[in-house]
mmCIF file of C-alpha atoms in Angstrom:
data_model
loop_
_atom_site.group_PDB
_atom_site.id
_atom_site.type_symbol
_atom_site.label_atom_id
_atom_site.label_comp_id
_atom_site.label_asym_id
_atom_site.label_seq_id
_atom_site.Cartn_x
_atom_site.Cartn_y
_atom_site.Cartn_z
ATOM 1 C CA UNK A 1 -66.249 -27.378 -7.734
ATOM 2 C CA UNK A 2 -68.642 -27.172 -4.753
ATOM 3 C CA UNK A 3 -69.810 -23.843 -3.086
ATOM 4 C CA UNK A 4 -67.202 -24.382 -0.057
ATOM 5 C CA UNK A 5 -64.252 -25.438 -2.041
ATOM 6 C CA UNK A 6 -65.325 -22.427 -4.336
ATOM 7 C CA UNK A 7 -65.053 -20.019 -1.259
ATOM 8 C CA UNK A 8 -61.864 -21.832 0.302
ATOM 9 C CA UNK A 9 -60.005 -21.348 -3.431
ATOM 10 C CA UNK A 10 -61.372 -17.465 -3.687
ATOM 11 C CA UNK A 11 -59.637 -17.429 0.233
ATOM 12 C CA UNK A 12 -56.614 -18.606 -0.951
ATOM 13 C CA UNK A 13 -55.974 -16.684 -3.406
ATOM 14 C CA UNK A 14 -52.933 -14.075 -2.884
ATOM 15 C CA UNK A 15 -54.378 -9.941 -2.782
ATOM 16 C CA UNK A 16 -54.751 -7.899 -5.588
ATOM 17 C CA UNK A 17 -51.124 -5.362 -5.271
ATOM 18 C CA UNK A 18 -52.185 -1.891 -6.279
ATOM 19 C CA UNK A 19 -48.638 -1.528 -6.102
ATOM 20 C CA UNK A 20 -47.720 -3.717 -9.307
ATOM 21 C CA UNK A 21 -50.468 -2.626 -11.218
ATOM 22 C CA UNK A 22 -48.817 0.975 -9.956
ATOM 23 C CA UNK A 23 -45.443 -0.254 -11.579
ATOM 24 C CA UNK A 24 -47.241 -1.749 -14.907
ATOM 25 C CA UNK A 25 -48.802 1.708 -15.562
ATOM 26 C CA UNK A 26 -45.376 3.646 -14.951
ATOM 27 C CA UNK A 27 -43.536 1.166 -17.230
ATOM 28 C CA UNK A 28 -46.354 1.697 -20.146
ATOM 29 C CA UNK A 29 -45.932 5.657 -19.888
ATOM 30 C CA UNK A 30 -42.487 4.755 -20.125
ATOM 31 C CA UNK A 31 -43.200 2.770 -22.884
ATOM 32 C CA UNK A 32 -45.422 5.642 -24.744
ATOM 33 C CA UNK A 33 -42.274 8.165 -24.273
ATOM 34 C CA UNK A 34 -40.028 5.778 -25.964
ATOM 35 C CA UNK A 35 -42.440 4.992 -29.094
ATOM 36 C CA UNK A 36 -42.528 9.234 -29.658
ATOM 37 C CA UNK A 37 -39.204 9.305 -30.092
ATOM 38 C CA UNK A 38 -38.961 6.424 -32.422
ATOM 39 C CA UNK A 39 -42.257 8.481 -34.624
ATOM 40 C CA UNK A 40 -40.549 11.417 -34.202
ATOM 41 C CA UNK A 41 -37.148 10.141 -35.285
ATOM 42 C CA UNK A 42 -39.709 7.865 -38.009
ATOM 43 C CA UNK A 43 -40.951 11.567 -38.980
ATOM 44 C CA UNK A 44 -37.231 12.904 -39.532
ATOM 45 C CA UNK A 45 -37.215 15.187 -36.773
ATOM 46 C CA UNK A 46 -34.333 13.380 -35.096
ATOM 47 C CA UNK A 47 -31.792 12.109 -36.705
ATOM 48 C CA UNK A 48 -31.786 7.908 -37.933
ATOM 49 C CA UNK A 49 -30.761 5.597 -35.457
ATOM 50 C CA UNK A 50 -31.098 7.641 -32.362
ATOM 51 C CA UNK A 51 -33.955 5.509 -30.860
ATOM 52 C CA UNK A 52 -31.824 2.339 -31.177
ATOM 53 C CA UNK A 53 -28.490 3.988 -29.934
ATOM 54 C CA UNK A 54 -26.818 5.546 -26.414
ATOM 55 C CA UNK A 55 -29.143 6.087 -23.440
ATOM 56 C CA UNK A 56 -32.473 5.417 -25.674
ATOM 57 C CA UNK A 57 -31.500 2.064 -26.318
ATOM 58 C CA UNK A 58 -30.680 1.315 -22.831
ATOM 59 C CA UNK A 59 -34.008 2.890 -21.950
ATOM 60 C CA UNK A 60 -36.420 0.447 -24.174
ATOM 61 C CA UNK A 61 -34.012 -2.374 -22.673
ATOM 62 C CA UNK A 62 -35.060 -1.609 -19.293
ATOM 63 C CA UNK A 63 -38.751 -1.109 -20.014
ATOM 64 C CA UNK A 64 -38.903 -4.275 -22.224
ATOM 65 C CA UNK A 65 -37.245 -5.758 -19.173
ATOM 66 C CA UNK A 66 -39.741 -4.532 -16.202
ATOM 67 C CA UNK A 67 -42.724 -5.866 -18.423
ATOM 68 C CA UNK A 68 -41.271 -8.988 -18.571
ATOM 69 C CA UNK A 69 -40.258 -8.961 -15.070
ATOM 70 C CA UNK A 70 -43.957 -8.036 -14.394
ATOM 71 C CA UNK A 71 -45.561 -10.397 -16.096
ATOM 72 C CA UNK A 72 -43.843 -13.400 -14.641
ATOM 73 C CA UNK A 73 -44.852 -12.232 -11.198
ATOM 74 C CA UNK A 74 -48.595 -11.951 -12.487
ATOM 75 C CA UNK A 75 -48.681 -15.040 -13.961
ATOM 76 C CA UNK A 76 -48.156 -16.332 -10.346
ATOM 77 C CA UNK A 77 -50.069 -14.560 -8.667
ATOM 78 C CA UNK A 78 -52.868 -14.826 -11.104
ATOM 79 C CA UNK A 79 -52.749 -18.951 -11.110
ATOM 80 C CA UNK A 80 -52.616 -19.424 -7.238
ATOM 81 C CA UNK A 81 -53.735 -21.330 -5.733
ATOM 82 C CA UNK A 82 -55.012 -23.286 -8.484
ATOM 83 C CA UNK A 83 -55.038 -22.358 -12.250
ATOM 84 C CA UNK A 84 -57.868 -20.858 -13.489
ATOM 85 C CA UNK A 85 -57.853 -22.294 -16.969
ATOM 86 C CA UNK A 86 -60.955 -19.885 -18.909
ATOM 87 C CA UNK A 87 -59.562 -16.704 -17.346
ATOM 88 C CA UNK A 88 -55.993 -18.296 -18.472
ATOM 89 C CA UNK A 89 -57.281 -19.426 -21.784
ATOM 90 C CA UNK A 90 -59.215 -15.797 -21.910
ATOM 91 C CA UNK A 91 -56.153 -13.663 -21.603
ATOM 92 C CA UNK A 92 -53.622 -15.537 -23.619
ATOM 93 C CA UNK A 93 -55.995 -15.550 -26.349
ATOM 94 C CA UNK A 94 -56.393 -11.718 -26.290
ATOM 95 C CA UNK A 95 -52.595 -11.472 -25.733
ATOM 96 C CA UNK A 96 -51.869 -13.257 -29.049
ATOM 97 C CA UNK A 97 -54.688 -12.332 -30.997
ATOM 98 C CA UNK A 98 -53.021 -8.265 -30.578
ATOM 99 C CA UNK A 99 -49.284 -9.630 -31.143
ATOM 100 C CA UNK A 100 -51.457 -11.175 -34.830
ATOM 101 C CA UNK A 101 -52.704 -8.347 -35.239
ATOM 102 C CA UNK A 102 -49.518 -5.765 -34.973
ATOM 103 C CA UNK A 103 -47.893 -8.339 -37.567
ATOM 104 C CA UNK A 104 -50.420 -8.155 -39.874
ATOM 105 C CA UNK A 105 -50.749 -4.160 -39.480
ATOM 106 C CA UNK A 106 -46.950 -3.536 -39.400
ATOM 107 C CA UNK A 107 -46.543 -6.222 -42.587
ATOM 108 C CA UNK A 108 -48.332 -4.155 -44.507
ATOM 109 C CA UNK A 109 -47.011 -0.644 -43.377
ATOM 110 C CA UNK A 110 -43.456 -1.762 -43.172
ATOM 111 C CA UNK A 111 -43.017 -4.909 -45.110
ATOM 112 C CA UNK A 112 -38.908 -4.339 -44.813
ATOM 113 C CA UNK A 113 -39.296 -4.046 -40.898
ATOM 114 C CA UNK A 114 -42.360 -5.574 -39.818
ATOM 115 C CA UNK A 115 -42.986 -7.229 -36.172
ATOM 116 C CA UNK A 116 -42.296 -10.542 -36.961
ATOM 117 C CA UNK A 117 -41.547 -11.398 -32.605
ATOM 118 C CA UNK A 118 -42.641 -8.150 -30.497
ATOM 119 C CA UNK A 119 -43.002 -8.226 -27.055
ATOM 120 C CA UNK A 120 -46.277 -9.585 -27.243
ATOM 121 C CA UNK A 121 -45.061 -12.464 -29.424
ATOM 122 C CA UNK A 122 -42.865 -13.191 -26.524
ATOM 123 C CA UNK A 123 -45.147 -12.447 -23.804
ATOM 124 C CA UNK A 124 -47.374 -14.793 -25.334
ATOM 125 C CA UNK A 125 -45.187 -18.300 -25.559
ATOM 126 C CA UNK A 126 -43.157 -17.743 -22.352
ATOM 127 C CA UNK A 127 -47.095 -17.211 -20.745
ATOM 128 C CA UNK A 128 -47.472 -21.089 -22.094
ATOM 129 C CA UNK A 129 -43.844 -22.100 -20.942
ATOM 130 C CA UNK A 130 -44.470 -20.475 -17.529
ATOM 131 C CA UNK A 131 -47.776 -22.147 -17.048
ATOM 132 C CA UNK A 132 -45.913 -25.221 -17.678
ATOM 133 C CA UNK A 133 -43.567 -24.432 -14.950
ATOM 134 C CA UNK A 134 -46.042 -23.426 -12.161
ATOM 135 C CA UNK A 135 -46.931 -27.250 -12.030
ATOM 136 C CA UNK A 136 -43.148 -28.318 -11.577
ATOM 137 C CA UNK A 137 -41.213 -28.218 -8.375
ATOM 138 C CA UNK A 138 -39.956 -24.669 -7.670
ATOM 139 C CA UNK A 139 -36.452 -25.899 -7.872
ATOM 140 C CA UNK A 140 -36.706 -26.307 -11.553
ATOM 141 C CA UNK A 141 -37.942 -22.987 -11.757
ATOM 142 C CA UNK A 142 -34.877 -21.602 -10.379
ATOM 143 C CA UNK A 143 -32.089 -23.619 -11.695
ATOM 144 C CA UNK A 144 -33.975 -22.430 -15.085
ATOM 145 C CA UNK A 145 -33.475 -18.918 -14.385
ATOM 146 C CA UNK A 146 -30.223 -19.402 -12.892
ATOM 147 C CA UNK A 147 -29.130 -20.936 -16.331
ATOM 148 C CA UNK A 148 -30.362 -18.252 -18.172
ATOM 149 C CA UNK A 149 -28.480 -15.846 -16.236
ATOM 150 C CA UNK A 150 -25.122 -17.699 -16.767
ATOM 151 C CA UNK A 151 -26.111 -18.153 -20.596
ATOM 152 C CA UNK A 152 -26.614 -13.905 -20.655
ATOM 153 C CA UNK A 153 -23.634 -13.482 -18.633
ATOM 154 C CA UNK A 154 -21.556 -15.528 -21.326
ATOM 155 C CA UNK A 155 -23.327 -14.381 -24.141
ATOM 156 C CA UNK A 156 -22.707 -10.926 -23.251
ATOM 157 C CA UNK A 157 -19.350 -10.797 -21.305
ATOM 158 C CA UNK A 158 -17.925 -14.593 -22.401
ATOM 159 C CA UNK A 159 -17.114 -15.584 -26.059
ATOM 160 C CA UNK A 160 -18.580 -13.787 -28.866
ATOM 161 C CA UNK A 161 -21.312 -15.553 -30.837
ATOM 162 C CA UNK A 162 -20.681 -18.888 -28.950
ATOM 163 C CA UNK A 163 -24.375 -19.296 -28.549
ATOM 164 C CA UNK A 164 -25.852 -18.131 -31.834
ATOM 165 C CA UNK A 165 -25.530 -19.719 -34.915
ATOM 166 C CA UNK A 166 -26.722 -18.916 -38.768
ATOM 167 C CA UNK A 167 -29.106 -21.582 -38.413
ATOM 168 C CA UNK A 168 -31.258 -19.703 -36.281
ATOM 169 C CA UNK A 169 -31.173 -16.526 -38.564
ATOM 170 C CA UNK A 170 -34.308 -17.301 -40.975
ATOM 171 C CA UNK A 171 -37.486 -15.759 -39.267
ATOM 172 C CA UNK A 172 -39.312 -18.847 -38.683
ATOM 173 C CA UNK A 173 -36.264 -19.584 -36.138
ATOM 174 C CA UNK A 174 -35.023 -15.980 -35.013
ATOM 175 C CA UNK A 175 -37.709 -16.079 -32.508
ATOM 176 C CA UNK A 176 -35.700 -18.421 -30.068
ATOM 177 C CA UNK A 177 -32.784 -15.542 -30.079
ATOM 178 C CA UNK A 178 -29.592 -17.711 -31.161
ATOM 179 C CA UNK A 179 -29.363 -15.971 -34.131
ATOM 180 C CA UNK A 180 -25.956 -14.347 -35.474
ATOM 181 C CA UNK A 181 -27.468 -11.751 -37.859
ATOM 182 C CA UNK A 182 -31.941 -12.042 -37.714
ATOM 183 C CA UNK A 183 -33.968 -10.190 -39.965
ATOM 184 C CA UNK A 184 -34.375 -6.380 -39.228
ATOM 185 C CA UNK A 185 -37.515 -5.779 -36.991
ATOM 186 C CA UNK A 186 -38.993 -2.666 -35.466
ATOM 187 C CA UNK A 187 -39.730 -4.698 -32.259
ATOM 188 C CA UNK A 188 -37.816 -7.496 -32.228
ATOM 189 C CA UNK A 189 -38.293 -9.308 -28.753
ATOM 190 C CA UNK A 190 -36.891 -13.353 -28.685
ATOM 191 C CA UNK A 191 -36.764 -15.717 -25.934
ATOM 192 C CA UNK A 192 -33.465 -15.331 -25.457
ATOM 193 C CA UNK A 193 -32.674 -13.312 -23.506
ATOM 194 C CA UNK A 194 -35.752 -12.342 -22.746
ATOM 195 C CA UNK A 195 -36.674 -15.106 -20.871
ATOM 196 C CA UNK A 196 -34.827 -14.033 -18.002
ATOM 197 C CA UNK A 197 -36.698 -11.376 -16.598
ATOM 198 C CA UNK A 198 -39.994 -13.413 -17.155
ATOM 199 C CA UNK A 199 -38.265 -16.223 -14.901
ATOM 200 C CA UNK A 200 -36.842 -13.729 -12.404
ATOM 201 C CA UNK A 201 -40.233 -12.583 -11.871
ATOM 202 C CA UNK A 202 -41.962 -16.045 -12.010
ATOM 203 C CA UNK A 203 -38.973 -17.300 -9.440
ATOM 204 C CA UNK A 204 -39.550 -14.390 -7.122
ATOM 205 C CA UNK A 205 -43.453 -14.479 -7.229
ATOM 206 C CA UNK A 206 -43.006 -18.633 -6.290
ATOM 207 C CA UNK A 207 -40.837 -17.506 -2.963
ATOM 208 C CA UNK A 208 -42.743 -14.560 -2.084
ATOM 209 C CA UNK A 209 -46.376 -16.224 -2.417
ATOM 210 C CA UNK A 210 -44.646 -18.806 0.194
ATOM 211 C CA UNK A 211 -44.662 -15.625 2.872
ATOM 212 C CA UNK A 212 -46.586 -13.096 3.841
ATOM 213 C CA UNK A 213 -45.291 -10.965 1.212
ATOM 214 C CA UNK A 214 -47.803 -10.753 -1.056
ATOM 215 C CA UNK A 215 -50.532 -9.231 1.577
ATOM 216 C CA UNK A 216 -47.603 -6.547 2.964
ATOM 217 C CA UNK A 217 -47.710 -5.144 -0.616
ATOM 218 C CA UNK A 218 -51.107 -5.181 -0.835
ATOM 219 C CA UNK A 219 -51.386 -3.495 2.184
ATOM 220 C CA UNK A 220 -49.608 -0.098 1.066
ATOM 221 C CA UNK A 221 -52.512 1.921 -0.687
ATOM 222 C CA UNK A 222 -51.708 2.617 -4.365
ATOM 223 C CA UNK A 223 -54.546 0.903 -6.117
ATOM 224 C CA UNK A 224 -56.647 4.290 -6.907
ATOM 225 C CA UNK A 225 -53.765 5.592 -8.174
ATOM 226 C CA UNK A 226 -54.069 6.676 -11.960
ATOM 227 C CA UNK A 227 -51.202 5.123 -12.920
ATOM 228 C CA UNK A 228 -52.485 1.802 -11.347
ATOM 229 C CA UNK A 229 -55.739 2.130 -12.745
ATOM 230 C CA UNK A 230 -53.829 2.787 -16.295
ATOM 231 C CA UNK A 231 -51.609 -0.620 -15.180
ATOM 232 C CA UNK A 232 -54.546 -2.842 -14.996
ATOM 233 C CA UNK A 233 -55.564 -2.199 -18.735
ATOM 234 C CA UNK A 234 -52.088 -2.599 -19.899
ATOM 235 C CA UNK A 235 -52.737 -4.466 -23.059
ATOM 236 C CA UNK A 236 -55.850 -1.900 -24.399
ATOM 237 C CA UNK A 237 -53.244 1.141 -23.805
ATOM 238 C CA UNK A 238 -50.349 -1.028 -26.057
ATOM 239 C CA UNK A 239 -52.632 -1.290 -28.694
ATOM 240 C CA UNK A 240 -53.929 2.147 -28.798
ATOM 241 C CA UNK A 241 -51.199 4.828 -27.532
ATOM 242 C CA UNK A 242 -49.010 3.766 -30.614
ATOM 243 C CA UNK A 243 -51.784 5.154 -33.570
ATOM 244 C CA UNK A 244 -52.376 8.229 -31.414
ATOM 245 C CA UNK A 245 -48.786 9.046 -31.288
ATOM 246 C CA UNK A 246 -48.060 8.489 -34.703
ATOM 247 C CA UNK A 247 -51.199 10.413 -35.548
ATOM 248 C CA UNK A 248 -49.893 13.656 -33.168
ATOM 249 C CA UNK A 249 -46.248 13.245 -34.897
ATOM 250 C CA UNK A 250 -47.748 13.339 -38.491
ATOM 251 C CA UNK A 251 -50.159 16.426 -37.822
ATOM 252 C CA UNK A 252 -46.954 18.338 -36.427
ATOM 253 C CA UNK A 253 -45.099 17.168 -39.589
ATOM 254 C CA UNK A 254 -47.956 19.077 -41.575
ATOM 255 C CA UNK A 255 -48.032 22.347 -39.100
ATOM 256 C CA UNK A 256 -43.765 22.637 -38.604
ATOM 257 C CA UNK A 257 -41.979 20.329 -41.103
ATOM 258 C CA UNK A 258 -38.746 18.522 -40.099
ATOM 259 C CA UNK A 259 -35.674 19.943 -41.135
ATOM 260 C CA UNK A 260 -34.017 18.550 -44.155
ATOM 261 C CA UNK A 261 -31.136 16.192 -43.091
ATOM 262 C CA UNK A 262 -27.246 16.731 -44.364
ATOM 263 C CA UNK A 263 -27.194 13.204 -46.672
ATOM 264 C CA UNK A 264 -23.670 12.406 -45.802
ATOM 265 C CA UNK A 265 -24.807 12.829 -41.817
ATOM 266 C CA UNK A 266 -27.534 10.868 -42.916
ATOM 267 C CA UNK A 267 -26.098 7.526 -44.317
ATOM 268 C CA UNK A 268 -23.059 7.310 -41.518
ATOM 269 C CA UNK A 269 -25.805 7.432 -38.682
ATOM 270 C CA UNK A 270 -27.629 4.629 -40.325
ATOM 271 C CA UNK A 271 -24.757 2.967 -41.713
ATOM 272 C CA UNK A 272 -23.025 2.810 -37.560
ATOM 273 C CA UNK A 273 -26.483 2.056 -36.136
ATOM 274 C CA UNK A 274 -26.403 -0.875 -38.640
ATOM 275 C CA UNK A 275 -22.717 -2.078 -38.211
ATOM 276 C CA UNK A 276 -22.593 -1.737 -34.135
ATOM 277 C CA UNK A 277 -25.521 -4.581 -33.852
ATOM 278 C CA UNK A 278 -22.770 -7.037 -35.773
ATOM 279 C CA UNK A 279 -19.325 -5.681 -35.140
ATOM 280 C CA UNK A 280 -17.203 -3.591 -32.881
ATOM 281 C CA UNK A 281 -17.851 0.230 -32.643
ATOM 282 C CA UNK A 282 -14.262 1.131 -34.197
ATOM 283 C CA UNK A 283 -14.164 -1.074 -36.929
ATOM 284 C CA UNK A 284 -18.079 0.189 -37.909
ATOM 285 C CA UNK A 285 -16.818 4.238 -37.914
ATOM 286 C CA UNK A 286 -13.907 3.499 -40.225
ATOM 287 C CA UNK A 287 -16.348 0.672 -42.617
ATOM 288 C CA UNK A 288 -18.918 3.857 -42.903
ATOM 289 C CA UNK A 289 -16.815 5.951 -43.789
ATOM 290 C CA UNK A 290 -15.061 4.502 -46.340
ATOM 291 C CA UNK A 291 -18.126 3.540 -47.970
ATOM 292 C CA UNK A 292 -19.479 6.687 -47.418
ATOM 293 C CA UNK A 293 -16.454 8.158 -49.731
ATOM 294 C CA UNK A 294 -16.658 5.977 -52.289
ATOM 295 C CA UNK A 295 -20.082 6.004 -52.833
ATOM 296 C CA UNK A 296 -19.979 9.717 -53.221
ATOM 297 C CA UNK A 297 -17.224 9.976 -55.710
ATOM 298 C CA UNK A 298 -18.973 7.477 -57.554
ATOM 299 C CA UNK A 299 -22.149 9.461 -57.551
ATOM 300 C CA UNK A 300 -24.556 6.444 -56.045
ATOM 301 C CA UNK A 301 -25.202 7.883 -52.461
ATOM 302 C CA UNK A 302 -28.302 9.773 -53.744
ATOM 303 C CA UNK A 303 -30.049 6.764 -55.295
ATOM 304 C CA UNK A 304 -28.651 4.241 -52.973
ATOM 305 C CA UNK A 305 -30.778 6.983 -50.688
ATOM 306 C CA UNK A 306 -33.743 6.958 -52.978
ATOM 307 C CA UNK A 307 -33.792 3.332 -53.235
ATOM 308 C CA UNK A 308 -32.996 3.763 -57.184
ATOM 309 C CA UNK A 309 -30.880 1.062 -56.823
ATOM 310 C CA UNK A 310 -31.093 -1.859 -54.632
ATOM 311 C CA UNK A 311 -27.485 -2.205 -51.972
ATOM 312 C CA UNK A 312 -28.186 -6.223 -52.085
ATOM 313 C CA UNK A 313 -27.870 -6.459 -55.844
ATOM 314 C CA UNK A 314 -25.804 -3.766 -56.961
ATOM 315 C CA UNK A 315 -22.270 -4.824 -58.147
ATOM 316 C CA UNK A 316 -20.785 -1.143 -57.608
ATOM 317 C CA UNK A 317 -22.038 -1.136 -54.393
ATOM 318 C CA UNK A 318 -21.163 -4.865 -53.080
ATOM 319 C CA UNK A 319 -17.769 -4.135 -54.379
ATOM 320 C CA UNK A 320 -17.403 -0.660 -52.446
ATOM 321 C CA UNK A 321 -18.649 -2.672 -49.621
ATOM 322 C CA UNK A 322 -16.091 -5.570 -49.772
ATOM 323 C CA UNK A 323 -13.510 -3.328 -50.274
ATOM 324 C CA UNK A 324 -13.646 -1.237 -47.657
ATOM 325 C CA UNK A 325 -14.857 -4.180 -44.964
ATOM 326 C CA UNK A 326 -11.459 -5.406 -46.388
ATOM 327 C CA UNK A 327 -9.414 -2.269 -44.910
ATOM 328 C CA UNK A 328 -11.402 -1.661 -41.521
ATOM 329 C CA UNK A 329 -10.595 -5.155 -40.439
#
């Protein structure tokens, strides 16, 4: 590229918004907040389940969400007017290098629940899939996010499991998010549905760089902002807020111990938080605590607890199970 065309393309290219950096460093304190609940919950000082249930879970929905919705519009604005393929190859790299890297850490801390497809999994293939995209027309941009919207409107509101399948349920398919019942994760992050605020961004970014948008934002002075200046090194704060909180929750384990937990409380918190992802919120209360009844008069709640015995292979067990699945239905 020649010295003009260099200085036409650097021209062309859309502002830098203090204001969406602003928003990316709001949504990652957000972000730290929710992971000290989950260690302190982790560290048994709340009880099990309560990150992934009631206003929590609607919280980490809506974070996971503005990320998403963020990095759609960056993506955009970042690759106009042309693409700048190192910088593009550059960050993806680093992007999926740090998703590698939390699945190798989290494999071997939590083999049971490790990060198979985390946000930065998915981050990282709908980057590729929207780069693919900013070369189409714009129209198939938004007839793509307008599908996605009707297939979360009828996954969600429409007929139960009519989009998911078994098929998809092994790991090496759960990522695409059609599963019926995928393997437990502590960040578990597929394309679908999580494609749709990545598209709503991207869609939005492709009309508003078509106006004068983009410069109005940049106009309104937030860049030296702290939280902007913490938005625009986003992926160095993922990486490191998560050992430091875990760190600060362990020390306070050593200085003020968690309470004991009632065992009984115990198993019908993580029993529910279990059921509700596959079944209906009644049926999972009176499933719990049926097995919860029978597994005490039977004397295997305490090593069910203590992983004595293994609920997958256990005969006593599988039967209490079955039977009582048989009388909530």
């Amino acid at each position: 590229m020649t010295m003009p065309a260099m200085k036409a393309d650097a021209a062309a290219r859309p502002p830098r918004i203090g204001l969406l950096d602003t928003a990316r460093g709001v949504a990652l304190i957000a972000m730290a907040s929710y992971h000290f609940t989950w260690d302190m919950e982790f560290m048994a000082y709340l009880a099990p389940g309560t990150a992934e249930t009631g206003w929590l879970k609607i919280y980490a929905r809506a974070i996971a969400t503005t990320f998403l919705f963020i990095v759609g519009i960056s993506l955009v604005l970042s690759s106009t007017p042309t693409i700048r393929w190192p910088s593009f190859w550059k960050r993806l790299a680093m992007i999926a290098g740090a998703a590698a890297v939390i699945s190798i850490a989290t494999r071997i801390a939590m083999p049971d629940t490790w990060i198979y497809f985390g946000i930065l999994h998915c981050i990282t293939v709908l980057t590729l899939i929207g780069i693919v995209f900013m070369r189409l027309p714009l129209a198939f941009t938004l007839l793509t996010t307008v599908a996605l919207l009707a297939a979360w409107i009828l996954d969600i509101f429409g007929t139960p499991g009519l989009l998911r399948s078994s098929f998809f349920d092994p790991r090496y398919l759960a990522w695409i998010g059609l599963a019926e019942t995928p393997q437990r994760s502590n960040d578990y992050v597929p394309l679908f549905p999580w494609a749709l605020p990545f598209f709503v961004g991207l869609s939005v970014a492709l009309v508003a760089i078509r106006t004068r948008l983009p410069h109005w934002l940049a106009a309104i002075g937030t860049g030296s902002w702290w939280p902007a200046r913490l938005g625009r090194h986003s992926l160095a704060f993922y990486l490191i807020h998560q050992p430091v909180l875990i760190a600060i929750a362990y020390g306070l384990s050593i200085v003020v111990p968690p309470p004991q937990p009632d065992s009984a409380e115990t198993y019908l918190r993580e029993c529910n938080a279990a059921c509700v992802k596959q079944q209906g919120e009644a049926l999972c209360r009176a499933f719990c605590q049926c097995t919860l009844e029978r597994l005490q008069a039977n004397a295997l709640l305490t090593p069910l607890q203590t992983g004595k015995i293994d609920p997958e292979t256990n005969e006593e067990v599988q039967t209490i199970a079955g039977q009582c699945s048989a009388e909530a239905q």
